[in-house]
Tab-separated table of C-alpha atoms in Angstrom:
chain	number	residue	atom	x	y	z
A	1	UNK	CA	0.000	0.000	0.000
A	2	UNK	CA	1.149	3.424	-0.860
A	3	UNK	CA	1.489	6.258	1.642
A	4	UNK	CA	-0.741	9.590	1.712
A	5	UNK	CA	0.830	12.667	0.264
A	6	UNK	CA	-0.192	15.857	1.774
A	7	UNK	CA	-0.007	19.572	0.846
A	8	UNK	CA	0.381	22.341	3.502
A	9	UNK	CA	-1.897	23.148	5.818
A	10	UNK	CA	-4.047	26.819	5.439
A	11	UNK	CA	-5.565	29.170	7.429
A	12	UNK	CA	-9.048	30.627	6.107
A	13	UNK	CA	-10.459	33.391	8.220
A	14	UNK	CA	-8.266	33.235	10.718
A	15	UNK	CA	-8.685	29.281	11.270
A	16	UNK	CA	-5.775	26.855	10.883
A	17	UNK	CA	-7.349	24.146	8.325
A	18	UNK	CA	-5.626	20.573	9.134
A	19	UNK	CA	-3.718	18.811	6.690
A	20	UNK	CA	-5.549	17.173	4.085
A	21	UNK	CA	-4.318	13.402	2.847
A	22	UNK	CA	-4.624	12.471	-0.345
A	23	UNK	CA	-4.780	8.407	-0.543
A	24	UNK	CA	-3.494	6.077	-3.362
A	25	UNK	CA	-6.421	4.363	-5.364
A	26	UNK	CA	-5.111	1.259	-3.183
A	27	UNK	CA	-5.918	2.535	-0.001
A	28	UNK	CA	-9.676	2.726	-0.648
A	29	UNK	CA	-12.508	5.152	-1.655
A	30	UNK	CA	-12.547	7.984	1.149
A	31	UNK	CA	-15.694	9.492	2.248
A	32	UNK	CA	-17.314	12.478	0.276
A	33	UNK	CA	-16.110	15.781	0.517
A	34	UNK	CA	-17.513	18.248	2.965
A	35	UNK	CA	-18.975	20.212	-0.495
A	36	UNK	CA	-20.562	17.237	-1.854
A	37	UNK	CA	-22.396	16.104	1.424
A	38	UNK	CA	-22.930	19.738	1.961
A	39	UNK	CA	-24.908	20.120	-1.308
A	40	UNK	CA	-26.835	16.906	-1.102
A	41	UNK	CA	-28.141	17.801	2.531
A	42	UNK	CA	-28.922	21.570	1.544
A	43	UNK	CA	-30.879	19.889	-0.958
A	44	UNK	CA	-33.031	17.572	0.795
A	45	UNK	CA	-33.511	20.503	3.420
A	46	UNK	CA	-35.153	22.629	0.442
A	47	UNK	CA	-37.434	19.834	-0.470
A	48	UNK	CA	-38.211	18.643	3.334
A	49	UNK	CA	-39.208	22.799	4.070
A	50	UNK	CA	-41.389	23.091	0.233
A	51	UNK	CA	-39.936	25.853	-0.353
A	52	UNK	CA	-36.521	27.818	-0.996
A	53	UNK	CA	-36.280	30.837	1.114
A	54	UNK	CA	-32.901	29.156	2.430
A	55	UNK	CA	-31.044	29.619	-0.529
A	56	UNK	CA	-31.790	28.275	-4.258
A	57	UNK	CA	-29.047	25.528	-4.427
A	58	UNK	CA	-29.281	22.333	-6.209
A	59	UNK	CA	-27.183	19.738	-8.021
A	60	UNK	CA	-29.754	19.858	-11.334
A	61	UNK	CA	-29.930	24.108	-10.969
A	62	UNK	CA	-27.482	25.468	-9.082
A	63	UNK	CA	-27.785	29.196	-7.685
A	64	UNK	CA	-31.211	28.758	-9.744
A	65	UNK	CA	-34.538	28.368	-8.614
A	66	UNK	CA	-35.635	24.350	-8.630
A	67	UNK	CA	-38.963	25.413	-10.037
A	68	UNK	CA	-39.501	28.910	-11.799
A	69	UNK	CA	-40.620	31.856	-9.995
A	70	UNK	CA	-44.188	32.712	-8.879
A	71	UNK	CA	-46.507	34.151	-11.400
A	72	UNK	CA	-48.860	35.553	-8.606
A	73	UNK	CA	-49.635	36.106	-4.976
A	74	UNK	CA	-52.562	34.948	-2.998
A	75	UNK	CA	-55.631	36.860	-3.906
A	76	UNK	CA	-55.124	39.101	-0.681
A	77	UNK	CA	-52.141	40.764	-2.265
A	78	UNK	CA	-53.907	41.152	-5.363
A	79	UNK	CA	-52.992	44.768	-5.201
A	80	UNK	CA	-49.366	44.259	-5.211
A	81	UNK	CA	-49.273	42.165	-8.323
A	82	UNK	CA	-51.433	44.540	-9.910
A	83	UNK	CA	-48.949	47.639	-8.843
A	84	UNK	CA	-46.252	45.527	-10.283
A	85	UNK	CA	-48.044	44.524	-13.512
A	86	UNK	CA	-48.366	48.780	-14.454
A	87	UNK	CA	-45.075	49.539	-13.110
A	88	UNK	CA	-43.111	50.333	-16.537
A	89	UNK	CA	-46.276	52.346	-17.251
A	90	UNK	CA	-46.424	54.171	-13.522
A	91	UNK	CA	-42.592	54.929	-14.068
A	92	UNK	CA	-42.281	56.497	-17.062
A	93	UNK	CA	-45.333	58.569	-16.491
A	94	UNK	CA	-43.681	59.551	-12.881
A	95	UNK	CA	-46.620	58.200	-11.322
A	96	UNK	CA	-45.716	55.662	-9.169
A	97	UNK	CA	-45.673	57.441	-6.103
A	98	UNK	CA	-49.270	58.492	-5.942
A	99	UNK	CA	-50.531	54.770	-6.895
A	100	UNK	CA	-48.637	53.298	-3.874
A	101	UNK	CA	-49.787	55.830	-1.308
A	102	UNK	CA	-53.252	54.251	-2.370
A	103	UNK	CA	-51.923	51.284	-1.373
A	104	UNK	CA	-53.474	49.261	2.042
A	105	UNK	CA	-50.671	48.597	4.083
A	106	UNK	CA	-50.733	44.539	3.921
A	107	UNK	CA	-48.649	42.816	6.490
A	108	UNK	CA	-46.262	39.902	5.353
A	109	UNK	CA	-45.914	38.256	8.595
A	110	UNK	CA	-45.780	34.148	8.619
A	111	UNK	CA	-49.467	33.838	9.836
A	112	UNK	CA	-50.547	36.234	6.862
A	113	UNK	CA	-48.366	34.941	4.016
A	114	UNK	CA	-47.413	31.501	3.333
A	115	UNK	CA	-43.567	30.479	3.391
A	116	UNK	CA	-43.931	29.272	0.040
A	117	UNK	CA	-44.863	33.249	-1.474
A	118	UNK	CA	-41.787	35.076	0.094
A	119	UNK	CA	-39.547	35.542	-2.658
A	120	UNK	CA	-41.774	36.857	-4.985
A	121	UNK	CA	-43.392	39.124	-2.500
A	122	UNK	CA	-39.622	39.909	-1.576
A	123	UNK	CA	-38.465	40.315	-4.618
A	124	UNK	CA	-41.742	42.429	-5.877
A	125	UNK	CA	-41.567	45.038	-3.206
A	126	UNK	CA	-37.752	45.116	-3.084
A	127	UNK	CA	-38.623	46.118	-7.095
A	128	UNK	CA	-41.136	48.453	-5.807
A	129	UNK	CA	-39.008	50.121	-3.443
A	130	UNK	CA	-36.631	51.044	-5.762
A	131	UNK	CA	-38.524	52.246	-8.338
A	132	UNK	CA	-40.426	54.513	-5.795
A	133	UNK	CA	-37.171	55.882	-4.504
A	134	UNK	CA	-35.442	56.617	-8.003
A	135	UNK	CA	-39.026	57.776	-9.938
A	136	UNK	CA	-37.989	61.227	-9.064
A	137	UNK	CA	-34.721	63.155	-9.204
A	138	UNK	CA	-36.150	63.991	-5.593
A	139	UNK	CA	-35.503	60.966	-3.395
A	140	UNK	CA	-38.031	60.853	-0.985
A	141	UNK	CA	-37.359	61.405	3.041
A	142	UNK	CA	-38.220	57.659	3.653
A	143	UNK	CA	-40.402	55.094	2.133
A	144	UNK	CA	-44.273	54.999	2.731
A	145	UNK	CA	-45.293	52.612	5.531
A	146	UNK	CA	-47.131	50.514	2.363
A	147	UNK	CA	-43.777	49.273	1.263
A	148	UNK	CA	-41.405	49.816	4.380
A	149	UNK	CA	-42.913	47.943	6.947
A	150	UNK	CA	-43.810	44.328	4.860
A	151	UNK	CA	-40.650	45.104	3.278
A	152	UNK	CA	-39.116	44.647	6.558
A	153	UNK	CA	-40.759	41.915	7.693
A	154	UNK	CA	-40.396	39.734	4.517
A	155	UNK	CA	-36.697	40.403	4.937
A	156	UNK	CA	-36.532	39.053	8.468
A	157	UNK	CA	-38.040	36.272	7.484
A	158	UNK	CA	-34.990	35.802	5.070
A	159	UNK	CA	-32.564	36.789	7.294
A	160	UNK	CA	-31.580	40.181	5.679
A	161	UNK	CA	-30.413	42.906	7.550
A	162	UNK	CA	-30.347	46.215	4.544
A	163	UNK	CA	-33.052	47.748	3.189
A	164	UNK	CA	-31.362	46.894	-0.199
A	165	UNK	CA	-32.668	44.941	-3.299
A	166	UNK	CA	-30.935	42.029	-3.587
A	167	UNK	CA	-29.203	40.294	-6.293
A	168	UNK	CA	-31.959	37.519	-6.093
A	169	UNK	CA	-34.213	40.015	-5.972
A	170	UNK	CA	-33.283	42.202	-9.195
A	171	UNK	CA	-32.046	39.115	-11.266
A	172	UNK	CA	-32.221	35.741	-9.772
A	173	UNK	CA	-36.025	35.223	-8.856
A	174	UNK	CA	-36.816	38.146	-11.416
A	175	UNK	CA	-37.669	36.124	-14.915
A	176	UNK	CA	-40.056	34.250	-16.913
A	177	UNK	CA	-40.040	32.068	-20.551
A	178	UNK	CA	-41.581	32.648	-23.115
A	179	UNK	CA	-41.236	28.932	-24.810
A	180	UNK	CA	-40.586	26.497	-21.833
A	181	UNK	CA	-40.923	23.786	-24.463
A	182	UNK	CA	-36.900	24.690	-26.171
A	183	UNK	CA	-33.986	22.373	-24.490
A	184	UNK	CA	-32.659	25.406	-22.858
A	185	UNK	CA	-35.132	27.538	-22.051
A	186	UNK	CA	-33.258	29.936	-20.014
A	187	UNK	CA	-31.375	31.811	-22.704
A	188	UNK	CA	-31.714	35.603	-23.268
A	189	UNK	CA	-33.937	35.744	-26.326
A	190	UNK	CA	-36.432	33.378	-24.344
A	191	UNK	CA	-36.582	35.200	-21.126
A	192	UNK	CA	-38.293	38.288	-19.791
A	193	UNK	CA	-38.316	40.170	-16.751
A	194	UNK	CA	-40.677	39.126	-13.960
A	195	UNK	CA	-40.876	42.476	-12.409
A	196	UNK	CA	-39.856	44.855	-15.439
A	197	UNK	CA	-39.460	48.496	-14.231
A	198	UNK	CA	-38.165	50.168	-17.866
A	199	UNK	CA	-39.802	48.370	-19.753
A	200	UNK	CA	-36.913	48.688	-22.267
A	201	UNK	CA	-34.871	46.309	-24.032
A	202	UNK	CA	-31.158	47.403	-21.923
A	203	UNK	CA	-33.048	46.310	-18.716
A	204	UNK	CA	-34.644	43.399	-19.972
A	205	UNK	CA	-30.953	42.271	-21.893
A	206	UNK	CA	-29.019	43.302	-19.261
A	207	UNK	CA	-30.210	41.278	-16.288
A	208	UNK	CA	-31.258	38.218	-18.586
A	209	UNK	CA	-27.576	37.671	-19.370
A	210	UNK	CA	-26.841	37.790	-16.013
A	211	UNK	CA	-29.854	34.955	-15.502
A	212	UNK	CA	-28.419	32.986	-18.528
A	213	UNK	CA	-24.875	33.073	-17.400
A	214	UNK	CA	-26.379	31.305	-13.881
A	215	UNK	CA	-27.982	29.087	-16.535
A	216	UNK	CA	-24.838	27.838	-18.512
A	217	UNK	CA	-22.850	27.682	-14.862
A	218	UNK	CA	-25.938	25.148	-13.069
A	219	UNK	CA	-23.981	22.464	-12.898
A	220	UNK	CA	-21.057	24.361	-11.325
A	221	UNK	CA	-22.176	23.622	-7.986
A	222	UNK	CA	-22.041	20.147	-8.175
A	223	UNK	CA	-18.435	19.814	-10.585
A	224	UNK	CA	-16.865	21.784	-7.873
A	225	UNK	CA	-17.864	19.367	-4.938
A	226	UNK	CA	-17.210	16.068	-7.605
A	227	UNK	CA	-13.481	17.875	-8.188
A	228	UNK	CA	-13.083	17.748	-4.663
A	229	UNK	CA	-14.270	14.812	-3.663
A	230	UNK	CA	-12.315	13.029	-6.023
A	231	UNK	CA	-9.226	14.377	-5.272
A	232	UNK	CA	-10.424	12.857	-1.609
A	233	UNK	CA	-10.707	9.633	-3.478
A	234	UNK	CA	-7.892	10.254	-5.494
A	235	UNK	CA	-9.637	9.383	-9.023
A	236	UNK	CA	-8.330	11.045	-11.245
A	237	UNK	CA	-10.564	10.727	-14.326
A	238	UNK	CA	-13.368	11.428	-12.376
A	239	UNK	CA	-11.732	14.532	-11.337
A	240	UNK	CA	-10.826	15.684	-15.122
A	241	UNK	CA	-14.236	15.162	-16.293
A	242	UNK	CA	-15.601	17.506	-13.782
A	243	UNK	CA	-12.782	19.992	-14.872
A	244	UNK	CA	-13.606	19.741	-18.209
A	245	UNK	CA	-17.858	20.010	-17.540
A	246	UNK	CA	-16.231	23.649	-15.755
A	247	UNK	CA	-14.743	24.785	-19.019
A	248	UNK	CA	-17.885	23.696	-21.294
A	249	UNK	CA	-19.914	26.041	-18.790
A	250	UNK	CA	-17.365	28.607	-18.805
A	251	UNK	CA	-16.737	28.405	-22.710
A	252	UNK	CA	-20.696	29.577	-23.094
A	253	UNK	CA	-20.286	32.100	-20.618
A	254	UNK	CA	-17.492	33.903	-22.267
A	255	UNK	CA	-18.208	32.582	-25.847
A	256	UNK	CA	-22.077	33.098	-25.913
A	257	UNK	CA	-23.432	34.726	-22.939
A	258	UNK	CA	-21.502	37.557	-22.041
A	259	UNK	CA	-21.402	38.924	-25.791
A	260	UNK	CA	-25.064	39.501	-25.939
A	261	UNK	CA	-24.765	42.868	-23.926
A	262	UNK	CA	-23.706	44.334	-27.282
A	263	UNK	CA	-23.350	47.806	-28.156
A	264	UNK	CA	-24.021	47.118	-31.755
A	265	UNK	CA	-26.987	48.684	-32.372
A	266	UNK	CA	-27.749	45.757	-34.909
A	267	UNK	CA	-27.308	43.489	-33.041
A	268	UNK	CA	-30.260	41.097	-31.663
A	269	UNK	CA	-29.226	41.466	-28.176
A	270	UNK	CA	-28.449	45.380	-28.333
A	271	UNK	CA	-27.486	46.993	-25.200
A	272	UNK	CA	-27.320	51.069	-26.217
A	273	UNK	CA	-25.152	52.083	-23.679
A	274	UNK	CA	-26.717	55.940	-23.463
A	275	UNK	CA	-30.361	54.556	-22.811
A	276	UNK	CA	-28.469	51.887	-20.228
A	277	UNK	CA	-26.860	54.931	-18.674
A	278	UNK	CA	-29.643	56.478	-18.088
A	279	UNK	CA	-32.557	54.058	-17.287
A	280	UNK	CA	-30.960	51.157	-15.813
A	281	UNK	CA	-27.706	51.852	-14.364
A	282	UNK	CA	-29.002	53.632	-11.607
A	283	UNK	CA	-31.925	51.521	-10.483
A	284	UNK	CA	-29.990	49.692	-8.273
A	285	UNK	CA	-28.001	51.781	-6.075
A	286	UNK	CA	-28.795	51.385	-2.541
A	287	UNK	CA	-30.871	53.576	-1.588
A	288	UNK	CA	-29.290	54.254	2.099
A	289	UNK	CA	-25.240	54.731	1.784
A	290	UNK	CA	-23.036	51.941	2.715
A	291	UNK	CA	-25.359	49.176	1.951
A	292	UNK	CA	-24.256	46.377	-0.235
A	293	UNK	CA	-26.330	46.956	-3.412
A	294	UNK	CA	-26.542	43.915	-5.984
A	295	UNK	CA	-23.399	44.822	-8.116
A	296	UNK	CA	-22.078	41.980	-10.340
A	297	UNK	CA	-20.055	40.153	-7.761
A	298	UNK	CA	-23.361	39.595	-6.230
A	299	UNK	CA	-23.313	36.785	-8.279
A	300	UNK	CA	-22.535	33.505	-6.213
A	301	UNK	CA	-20.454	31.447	-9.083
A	302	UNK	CA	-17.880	34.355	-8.672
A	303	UNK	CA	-17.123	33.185	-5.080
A	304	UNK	CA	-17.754	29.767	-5.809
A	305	UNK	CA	-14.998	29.721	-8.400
A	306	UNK	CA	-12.542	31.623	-6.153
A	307	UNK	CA	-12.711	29.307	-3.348
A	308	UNK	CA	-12.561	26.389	-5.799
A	309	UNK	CA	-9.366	27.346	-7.305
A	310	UNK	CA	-7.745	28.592	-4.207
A	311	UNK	CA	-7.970	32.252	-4.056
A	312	UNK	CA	-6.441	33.616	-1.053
A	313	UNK	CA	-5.975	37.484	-1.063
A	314	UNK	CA	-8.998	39.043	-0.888
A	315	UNK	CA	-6.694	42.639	0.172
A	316	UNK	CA	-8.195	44.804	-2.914
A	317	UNK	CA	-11.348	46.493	-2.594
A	318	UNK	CA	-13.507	44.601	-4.723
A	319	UNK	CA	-11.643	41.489	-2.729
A	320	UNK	CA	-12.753	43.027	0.708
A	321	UNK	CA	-16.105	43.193	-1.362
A	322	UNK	CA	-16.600	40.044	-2.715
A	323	UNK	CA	-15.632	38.627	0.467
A	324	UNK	CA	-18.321	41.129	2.391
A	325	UNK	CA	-21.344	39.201	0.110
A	326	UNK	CA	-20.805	35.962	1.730
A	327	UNK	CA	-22.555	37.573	4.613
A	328	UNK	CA	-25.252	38.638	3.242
A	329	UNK	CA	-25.874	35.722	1.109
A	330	UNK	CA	-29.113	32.728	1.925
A	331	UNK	CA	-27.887	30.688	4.300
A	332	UNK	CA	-27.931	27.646	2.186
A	333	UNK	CA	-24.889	29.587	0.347
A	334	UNK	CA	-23.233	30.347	3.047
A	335	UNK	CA	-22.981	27.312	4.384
A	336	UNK	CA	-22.241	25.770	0.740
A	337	UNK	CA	-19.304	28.382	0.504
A	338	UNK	CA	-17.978	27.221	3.472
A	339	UNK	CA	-17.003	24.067	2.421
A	340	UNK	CA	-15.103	24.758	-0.398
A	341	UNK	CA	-12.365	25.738	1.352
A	342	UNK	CA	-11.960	22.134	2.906
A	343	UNK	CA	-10.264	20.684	0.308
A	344	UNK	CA	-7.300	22.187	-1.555
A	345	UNK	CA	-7.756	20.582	-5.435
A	346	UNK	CA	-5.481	22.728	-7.162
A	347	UNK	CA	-2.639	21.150	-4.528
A	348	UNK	CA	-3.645	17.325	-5.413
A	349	UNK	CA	-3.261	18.829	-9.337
A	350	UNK	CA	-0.154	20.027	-8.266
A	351	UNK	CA	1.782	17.159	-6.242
A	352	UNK	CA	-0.380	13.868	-8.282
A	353	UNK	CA	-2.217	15.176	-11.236
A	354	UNK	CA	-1.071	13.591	-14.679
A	355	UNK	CA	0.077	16.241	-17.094
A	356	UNK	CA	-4.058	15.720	-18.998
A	357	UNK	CA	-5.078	16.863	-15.556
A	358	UNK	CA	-2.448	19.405	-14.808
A	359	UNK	CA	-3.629	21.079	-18.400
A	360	UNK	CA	-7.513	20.904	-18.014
A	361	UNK	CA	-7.125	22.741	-14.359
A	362	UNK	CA	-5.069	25.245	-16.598
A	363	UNK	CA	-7.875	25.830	-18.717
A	364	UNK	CA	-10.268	25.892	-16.643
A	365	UNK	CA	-8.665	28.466	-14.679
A	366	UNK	CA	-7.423	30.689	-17.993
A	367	UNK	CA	-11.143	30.134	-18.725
A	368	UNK	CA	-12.503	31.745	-15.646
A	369	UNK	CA	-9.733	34.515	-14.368
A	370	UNK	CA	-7.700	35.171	-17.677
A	371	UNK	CA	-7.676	37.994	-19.764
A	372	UNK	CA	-9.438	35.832	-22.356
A	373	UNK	CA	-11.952	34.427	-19.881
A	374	UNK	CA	-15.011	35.478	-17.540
A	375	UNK	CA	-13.246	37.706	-15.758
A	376	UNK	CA	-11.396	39.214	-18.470
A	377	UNK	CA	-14.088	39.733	-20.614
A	378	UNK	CA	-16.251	40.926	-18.123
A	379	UNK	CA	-13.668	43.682	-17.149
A	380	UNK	CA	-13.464	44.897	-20.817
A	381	UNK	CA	-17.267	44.643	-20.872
A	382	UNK	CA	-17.554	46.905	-18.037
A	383	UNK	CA	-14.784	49.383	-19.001
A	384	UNK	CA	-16.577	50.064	-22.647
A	385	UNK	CA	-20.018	51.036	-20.500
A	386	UNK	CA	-18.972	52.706	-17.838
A	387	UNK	CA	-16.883	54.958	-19.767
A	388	UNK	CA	-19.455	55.816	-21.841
A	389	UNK	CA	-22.071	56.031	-18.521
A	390	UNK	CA	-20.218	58.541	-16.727
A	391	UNK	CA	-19.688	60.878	-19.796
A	392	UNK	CA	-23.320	60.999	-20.202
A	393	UNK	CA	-23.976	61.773	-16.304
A	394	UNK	CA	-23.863	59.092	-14.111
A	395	UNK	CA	-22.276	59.746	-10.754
A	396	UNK	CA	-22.470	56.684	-9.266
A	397	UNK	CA	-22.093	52.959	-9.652
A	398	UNK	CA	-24.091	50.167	-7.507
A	399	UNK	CA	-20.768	49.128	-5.958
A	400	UNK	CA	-20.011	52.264	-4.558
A	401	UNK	CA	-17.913	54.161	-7.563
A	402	UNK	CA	-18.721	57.789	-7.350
A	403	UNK	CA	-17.155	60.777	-9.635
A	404	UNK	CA	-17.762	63.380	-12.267
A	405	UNK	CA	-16.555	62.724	-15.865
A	406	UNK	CA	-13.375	64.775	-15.157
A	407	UNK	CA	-12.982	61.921	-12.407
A	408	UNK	CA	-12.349	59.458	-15.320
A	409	UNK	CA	-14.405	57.105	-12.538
A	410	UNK	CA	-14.334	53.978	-15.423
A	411	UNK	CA	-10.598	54.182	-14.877
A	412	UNK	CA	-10.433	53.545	-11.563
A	413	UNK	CA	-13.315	51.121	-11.691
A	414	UNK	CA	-10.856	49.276	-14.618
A	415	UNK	CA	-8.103	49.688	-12.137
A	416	UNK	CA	-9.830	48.291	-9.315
A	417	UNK	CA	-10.794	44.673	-11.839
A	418	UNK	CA	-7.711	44.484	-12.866
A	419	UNK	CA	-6.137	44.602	-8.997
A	420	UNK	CA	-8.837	41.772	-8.156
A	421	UNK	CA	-8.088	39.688	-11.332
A	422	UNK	CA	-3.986	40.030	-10.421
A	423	UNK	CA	-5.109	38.667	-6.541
A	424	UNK	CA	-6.149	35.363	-8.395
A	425	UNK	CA	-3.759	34.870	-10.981
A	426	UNK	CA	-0.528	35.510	-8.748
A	427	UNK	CA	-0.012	31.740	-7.741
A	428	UNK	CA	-1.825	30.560	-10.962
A	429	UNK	CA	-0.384	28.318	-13.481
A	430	UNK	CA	2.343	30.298	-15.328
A	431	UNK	CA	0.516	30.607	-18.956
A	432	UNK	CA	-1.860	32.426	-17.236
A	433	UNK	CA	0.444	34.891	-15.980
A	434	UNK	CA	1.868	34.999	-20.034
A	435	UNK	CA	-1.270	36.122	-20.738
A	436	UNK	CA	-1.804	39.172	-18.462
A	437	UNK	CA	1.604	40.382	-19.843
């Protein structure tokens, strides 16, 4: 029988991780990892409750919703969906305000709405909030007690603490399809917004990528926890072919997803960067300063991926950031989170991978944080509209980026990415590190 090789130990968040063995096919099959028992129990806890106010998680949908978002409240709340129904309409004719001060105030408490309606009543008045805040140039002095107080109490019953909208909220429980009948139903020409606010197509493309890049990454979740626990079991093949399912999800990210916010104004998928400026852009600033609005590292696959491939400085400001979310994620997440840091794959790549594995952990990585993949992409994505967004007015971005144009704000946003991006690529494989050059 061989012996155990072992990699160093870590400390994550201030806690010294013990050394993880990894054993020789010979020795046996070890138990699952922490991230695949993790996912399986999270799971059966979602079905068990009937509902998924804990956190969408799932090996078949990942961050996604197991069944698609409610189409309507209970007939006692019959005035909210209606309110939600005119909102494009109530927006752009600046009446919003008026129609919700004729509002009831309708409590949300557990004996008055069922567990099984919170996220769409969440996500509706979060919606709702917003809007009424940002309707006017002249943000009100608070909300109206119609939307502030079963706000409030929907979000302790999630276990939120800001009177933010969230990133499930805006984008996650926020769609619908149009043909549910197509393989993949969950692609941007198929989807619209649940709770539009616009009403135009920069909103509705905008946050639809966002939805369809969740889409193409579902089965992140569960490749993450398979890489680990076979590096537990020391099976290599079985690790490789969850490597490679990662770059097939990250190949339609960056390859087909990501593109479709397109300044091309011929385009099918055409973002116009002046009308996303000004309609859509600012929507989802917090309304109170300080909060954590739903920028894009709101999105859960970018800390999934970071504590998959072993990110460790987090020193930057969007790393302080992304780090920040955890907290405020469903608990289900959090705890899911958690356990990718139990298990170090890219060291069992590193001291017993085959050269096959060794270059599919490459690419996977290139394909996520090199200039050529998500992260790379994204940041030359952002760069192109926020340049643009601040020279037509905005002063502001969701995560916190405030300046006038003679500020050159995009800059230091671009500066900012590229710090984060250089925090996980300076221990990466070295052709990643080529590529940044």
């Amino acid at each position: 029988m061989g012996t155990s090789r072992e990699h160093n130990s870590q400390v994550v968040n201030g806690i010294a991780r013990p050394r993880q063995s990894y054993p020789d096919r010979s020795a046996g099959p070890a138990s699952r990892a922490p991230s695949e028992a993790a996912l399986r129990r999270l799971e059966l806890n979602t079905i068990r409750a009937g509902h998924e106010n804990a956190g969408f998680l799932s090996a078949s949908r990942g961050y996604l919703p197991i069944s698609s978002p409610l189409q309507a409240l209970d007939p006692a709340y019959a005035e909210w969906d209606a309110i939600a129904a005119e909102l494009p309409q109530l927006y752009r004719e600046l009446s919003l305000r008026k129609r919700i001060a004729a509002l009831p105030v309708l409590p949300a408490t557990a004996d008055c709405l069922d567990a099984r309606q919170v996220l769409r009543a969440t996500a509706l008045l979060s919606i709702l909030s917003h809007a009424y805040w940002y309707v006017d140039s002249r943000p009100p002095l608070d909300l109206p007690p119609q939307l502030r107080l079963p706000w409030a109490q929907l979000r302790k019953r999630l276990g939120r603490t800001q009177e933010v909208i969230s990133y499930i909220d805006l984008i996650i429980y926020n769609w619908k399809v149009r043909d549910s009948a197509l393989p993949n139903p969950l692609l941007v020409e198929n989807l619209d917004l649940l709770f539009p606010t616009i009403g135009n197509q920069e909103e509705r493309v905008f946050y639809m990528t966002q939805l369809e890049i969740l889409g193409r990454t579902a089965a992140v979740p569960k490749l993450v926890a398979s890489a680990q626990g076979a590096a537990l079991r020391d099976d290599e093949a079985e690790l490789e072919a969850a490597l490679i399912g990662i770059i097939d999800a990250l190949s339609g990210v960056v390859n087909v997803a990501l593109p479709k916010i397109n300044p091309n104004p011929y385009a099918r998928t055409h973002v116009d960067p002046v009308s996303w400026a000004k309609t859509v852009a600012p929507f989802a600033v917090p309304i109170h300063a300080g909060d954590q609005g739903p920028s894009g590292t709101s999105s859960p696959i970018f800390n999934t991926l970071d504590l998959f491939f072993g990110r460790k400085d987090f020193q930057t400001f969007l790393g302080r950031e992304i780090k920040a979310l955890r907290a405020h994620y469903p608990r289900a997440w959090q705890v899911f989170l958690s356990t990718l840091t139990e298990v170090d794959v890219r060291a069992y790549v590193e001291l017993k991978g085959s050269q096959s594995l060794k270059s599919a952990w490459r690419e996977a990585f290139e394909l996520y944080a090199g200039e050529t993949g998500f992260l790379g992409r994204h940041r030359m994505k952002v760069y192109g509209y926020l340049e643009l967004a601040f020279k037509v007015g905005r002063s502001v971005t969701i995560g916190g980026f405030g300046g006038v144009f003679t500020d050159r704000t995009w800059d230091q946003v671009d500066g900012e990415l590229s710090r984060s991006q250089g925090e996980r690529t300076k221990e990466a494989p070295e052709s990643v590190h080529r590529a940044r050059v």
